[in-house]
JSON list of C-alpha atoms in Angstrom, two decimals:
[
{"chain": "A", "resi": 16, "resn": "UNK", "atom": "CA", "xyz": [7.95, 0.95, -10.95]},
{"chain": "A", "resi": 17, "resn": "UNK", "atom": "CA", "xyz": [7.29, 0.67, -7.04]},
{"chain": "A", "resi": 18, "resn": "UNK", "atom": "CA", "xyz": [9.72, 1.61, -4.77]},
{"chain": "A", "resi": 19, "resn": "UNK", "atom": "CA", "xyz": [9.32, 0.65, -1.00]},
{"chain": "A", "resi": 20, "resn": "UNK", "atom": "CA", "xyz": [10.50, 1.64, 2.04]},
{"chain": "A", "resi": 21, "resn": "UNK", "atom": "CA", "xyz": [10.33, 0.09, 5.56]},
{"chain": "A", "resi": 22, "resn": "UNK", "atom": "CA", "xyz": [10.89, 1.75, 8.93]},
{"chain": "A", "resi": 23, "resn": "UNK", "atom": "CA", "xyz": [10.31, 0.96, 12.57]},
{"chain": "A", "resi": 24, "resn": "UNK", "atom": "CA", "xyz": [12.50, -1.64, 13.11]},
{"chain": "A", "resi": 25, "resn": "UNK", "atom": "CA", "xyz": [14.76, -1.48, 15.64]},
{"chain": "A", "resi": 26, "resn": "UNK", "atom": "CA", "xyz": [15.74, -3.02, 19.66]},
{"chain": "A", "resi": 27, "resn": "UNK", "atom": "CA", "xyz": [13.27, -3.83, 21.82]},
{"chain": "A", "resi": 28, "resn": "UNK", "atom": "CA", "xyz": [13.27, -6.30, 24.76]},
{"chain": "A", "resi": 29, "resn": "UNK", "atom": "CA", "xyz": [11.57, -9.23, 24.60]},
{"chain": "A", "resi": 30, "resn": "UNK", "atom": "CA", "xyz": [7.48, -8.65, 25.65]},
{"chain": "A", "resi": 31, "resn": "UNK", "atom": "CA", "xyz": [7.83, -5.34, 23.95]},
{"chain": "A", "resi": 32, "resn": "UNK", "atom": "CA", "xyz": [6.05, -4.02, 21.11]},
{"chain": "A", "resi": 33, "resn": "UNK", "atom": "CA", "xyz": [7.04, -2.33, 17.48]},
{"chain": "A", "resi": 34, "resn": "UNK", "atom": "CA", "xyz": [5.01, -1.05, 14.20]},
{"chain": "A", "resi": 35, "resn": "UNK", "atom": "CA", "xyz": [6.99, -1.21, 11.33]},
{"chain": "A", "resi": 36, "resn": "UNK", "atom": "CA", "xyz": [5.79, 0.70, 8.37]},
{"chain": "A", "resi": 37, "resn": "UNK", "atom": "CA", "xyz": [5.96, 0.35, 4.86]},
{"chain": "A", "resi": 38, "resn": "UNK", "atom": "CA", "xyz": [5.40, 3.40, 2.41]},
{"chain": "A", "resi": 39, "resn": "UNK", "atom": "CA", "xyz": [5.23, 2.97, -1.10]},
{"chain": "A", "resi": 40, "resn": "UNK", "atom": "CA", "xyz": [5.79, 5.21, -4.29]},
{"chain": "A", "resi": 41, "resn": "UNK", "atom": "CA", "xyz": [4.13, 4.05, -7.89]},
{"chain": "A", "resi": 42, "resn": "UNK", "atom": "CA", "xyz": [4.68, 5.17, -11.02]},
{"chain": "A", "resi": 43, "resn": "UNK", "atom": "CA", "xyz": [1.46, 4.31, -13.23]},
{"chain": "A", "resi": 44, "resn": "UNK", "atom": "CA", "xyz": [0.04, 2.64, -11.19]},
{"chain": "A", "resi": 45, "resn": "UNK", "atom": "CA", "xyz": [-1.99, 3.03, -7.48]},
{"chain": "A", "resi": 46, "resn": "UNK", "atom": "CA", "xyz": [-0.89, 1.90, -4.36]},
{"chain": "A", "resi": 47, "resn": "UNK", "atom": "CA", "xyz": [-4.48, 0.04, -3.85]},
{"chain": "A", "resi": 48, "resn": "UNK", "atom": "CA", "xyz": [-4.00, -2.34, -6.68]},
{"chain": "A", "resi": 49, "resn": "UNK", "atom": "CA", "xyz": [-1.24, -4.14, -5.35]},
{"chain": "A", "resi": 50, "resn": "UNK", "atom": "CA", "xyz": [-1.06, -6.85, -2.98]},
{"chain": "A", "resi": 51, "resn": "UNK", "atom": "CA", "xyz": [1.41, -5.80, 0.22]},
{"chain": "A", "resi": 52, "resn": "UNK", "atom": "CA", "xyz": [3.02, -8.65, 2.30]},
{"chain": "A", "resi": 53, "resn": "UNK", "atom": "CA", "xyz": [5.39, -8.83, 5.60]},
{"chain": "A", "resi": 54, "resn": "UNK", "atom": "CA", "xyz": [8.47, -11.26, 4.50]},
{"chain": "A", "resi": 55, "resn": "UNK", "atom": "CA", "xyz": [11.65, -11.70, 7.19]},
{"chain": "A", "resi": 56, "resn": "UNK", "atom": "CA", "xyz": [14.69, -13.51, 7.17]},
{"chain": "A", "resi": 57, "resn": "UNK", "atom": "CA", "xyz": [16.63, -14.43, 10.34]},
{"chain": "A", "resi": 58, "resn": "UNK", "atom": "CA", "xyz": [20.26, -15.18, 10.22]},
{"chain": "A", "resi": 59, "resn": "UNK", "atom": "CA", "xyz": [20.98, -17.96, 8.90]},
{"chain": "A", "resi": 60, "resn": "UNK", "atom": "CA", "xyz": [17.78, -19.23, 8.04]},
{"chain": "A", "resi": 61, "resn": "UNK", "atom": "CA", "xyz": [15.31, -18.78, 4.56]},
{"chain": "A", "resi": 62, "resn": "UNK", "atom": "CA", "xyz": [12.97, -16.26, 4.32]},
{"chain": "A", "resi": 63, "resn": "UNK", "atom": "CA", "xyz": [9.80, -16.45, 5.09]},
{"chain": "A", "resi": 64, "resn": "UNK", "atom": "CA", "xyz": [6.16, -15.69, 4.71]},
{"chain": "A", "resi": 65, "resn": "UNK", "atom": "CA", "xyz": [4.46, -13.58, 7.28]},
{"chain": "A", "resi": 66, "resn": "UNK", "atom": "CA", "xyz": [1.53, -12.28, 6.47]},
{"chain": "A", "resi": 67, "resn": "UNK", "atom": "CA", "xyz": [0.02, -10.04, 3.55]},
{"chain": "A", "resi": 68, "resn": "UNK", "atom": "CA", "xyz": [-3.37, -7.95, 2.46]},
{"chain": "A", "resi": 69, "resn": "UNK", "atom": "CA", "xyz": [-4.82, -7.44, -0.84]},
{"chain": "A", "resi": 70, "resn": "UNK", "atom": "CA", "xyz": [-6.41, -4.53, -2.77]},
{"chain": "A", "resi": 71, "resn": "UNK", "atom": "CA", "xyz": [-9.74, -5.48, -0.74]},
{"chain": "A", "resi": 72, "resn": "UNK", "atom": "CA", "xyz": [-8.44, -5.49, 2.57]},
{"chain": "A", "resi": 73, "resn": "UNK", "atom": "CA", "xyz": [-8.39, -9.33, 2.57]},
{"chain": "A", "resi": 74, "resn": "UNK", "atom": "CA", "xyz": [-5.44, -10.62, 4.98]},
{"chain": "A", "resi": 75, "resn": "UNK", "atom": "CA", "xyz": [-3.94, -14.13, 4.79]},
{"chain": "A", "resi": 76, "resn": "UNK", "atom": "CA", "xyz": [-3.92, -16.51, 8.03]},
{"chain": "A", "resi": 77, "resn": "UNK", "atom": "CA", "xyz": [-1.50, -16.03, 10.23]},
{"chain": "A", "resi": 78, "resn": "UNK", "atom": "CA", "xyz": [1.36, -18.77, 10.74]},
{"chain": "A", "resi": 79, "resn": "UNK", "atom": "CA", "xyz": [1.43, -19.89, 14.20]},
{"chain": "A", "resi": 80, "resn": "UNK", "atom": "CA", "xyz": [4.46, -18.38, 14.94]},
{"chain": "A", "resi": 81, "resn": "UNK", "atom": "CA", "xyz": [2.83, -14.91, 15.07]},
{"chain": "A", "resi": 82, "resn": "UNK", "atom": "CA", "xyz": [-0.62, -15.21, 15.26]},
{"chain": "A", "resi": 83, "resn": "UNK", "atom": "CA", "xyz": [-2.65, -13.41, 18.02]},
{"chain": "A", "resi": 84, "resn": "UNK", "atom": "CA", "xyz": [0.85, -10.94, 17.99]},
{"chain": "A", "resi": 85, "resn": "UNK", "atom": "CA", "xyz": [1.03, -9.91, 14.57]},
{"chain": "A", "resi": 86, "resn": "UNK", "atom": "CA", "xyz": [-1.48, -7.84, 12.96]},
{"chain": "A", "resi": 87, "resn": "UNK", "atom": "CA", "xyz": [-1.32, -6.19, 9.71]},
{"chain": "A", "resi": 88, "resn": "UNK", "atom": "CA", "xyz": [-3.21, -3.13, 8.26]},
{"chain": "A", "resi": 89, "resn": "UNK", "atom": "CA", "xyz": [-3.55, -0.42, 5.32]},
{"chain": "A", "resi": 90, "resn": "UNK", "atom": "CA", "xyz": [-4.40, 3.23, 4.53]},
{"chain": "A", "resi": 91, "resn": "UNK", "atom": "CA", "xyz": [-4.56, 3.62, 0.87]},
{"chain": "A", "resi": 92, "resn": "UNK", "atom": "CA", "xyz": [-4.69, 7.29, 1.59]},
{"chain": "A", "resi": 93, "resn": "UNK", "atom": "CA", "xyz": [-1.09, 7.95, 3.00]},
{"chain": "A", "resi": 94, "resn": "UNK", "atom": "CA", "xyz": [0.21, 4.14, 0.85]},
{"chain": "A", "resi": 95, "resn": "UNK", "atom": "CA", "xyz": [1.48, 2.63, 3.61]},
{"chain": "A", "resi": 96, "resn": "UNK", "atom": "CA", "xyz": [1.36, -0.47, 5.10]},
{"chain": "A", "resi": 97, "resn": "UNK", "atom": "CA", "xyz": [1.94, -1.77, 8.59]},
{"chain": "A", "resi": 98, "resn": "UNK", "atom": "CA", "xyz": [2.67, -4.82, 11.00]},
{"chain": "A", "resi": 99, "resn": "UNK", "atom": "CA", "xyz": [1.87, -4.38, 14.59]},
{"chain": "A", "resi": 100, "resn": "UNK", "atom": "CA", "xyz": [4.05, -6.73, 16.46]},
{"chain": "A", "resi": 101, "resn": "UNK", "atom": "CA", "xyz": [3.38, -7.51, 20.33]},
{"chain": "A", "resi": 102, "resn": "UNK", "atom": "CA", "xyz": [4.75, -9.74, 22.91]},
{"chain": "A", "resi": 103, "resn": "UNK", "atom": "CA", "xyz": [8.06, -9.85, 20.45]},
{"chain": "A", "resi": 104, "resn": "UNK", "atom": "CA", "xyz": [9.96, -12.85, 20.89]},
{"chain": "A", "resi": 105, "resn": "UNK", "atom": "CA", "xyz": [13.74, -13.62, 20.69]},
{"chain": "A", "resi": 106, "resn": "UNK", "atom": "CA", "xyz": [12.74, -15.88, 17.92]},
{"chain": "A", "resi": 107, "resn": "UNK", "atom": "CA", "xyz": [10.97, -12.68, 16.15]},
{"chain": "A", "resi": 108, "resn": "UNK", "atom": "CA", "xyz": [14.72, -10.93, 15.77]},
{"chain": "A", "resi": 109, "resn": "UNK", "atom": "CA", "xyz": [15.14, -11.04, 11.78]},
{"chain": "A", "resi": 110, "resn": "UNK", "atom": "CA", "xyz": [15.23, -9.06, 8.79]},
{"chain": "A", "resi": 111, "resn": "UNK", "atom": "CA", "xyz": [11.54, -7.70, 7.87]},
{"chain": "A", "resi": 112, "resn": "UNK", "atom": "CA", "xyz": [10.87, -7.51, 4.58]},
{"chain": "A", "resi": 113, "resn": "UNK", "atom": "CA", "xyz": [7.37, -5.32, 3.08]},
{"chain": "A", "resi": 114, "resn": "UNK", "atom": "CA", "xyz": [6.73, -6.70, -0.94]},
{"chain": "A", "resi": 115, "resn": "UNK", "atom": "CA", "xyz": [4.84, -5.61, -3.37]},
{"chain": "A", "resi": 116, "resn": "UNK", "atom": "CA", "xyz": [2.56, -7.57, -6.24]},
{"chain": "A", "resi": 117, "resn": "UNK", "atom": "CA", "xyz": [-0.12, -8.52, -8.00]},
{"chain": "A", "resi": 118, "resn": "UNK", "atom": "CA", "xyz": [-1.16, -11.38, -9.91]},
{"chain": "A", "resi": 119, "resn": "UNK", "atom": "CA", "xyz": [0.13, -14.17, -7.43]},
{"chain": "A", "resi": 120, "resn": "UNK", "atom": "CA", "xyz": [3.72, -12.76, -7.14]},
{"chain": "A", "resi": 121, "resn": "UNK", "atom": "CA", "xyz": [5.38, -10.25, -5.31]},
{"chain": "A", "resi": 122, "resn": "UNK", "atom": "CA", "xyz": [8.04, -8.71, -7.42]},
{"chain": "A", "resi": 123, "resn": "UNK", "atom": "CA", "xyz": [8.63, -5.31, -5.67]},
{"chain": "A", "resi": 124, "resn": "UNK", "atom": "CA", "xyz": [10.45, -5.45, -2.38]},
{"chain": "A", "resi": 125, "resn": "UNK", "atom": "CA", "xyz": [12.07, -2.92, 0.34]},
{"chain": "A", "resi": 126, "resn": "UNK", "atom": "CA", "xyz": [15.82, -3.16, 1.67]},
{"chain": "A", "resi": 127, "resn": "UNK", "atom": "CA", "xyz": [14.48, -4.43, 5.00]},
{"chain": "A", "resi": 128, "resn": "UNK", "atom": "CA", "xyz": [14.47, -3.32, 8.28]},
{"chain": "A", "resi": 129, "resn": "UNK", "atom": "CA", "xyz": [16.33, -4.75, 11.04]},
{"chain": "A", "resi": 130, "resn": "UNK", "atom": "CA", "xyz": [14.05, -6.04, 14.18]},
{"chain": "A", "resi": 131, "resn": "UNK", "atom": "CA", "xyz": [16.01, -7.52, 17.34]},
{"chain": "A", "resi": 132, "resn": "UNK", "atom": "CA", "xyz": [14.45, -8.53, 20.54]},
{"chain": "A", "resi": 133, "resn": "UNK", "atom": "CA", "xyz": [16.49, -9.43, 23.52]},
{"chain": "A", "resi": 134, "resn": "UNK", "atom": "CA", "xyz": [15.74, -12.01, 26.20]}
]
């Protein structure tokens, strides 16, 4: 079993920056071999795909929506996980979401941590 938990998230005017974290607790298993991804869900709307990096530090492309804002990173030491966000956006304010997998699917996931920006 994984269990998850995010933190960082919180109000922040828009231009301003936040780090959420995600920390991670295996049983069996090391935090390494998994795959950790950035998910969030604004109201109303489906969740999406925001970025993730794999057991080799490999990090998937960036949807435009985020990229050259967004920046993800690991320390397998202390199992955490983070997303630097800059230059947040109204249109950033959502639900984020860290997930945990391997083989193609994420099937671990944290309760989410709220993320607003004001104009």
């Amino acid at each position: 079993q994984v269990q998850l938990v995010e933190s960082g998230g919180g109000f922040v005017q828009a231009g301003g920056s936040l780090r959420l974290s995600c920390t991670a607790s295996a049983s069996g298993r090391s935090f390494s071999s998994y795959t950790m991804g950035w998910f969030r869900q604004a109201p109303g709307k489906e969740r999406e795909f925001v970025v993730s990096i794999d057991l080799s530090g490999s990090i998937t492309e960036y949807p435009d929506s985020v990229k050259g804002r967004f920046t993800i990173s690991r320390d397998p030491i202390k199992n955490t996980v983070y997303l630097q966000m800059n230059s947040l956006k109204p249109d950033d304010t959502a639900v984020y979401f860290c997930a945990a997998g391997s083989f193609g699917t994420f099937r671990y996931w944290g309760q989410g941590t709220q993320v607003t920006v004001s104009s």
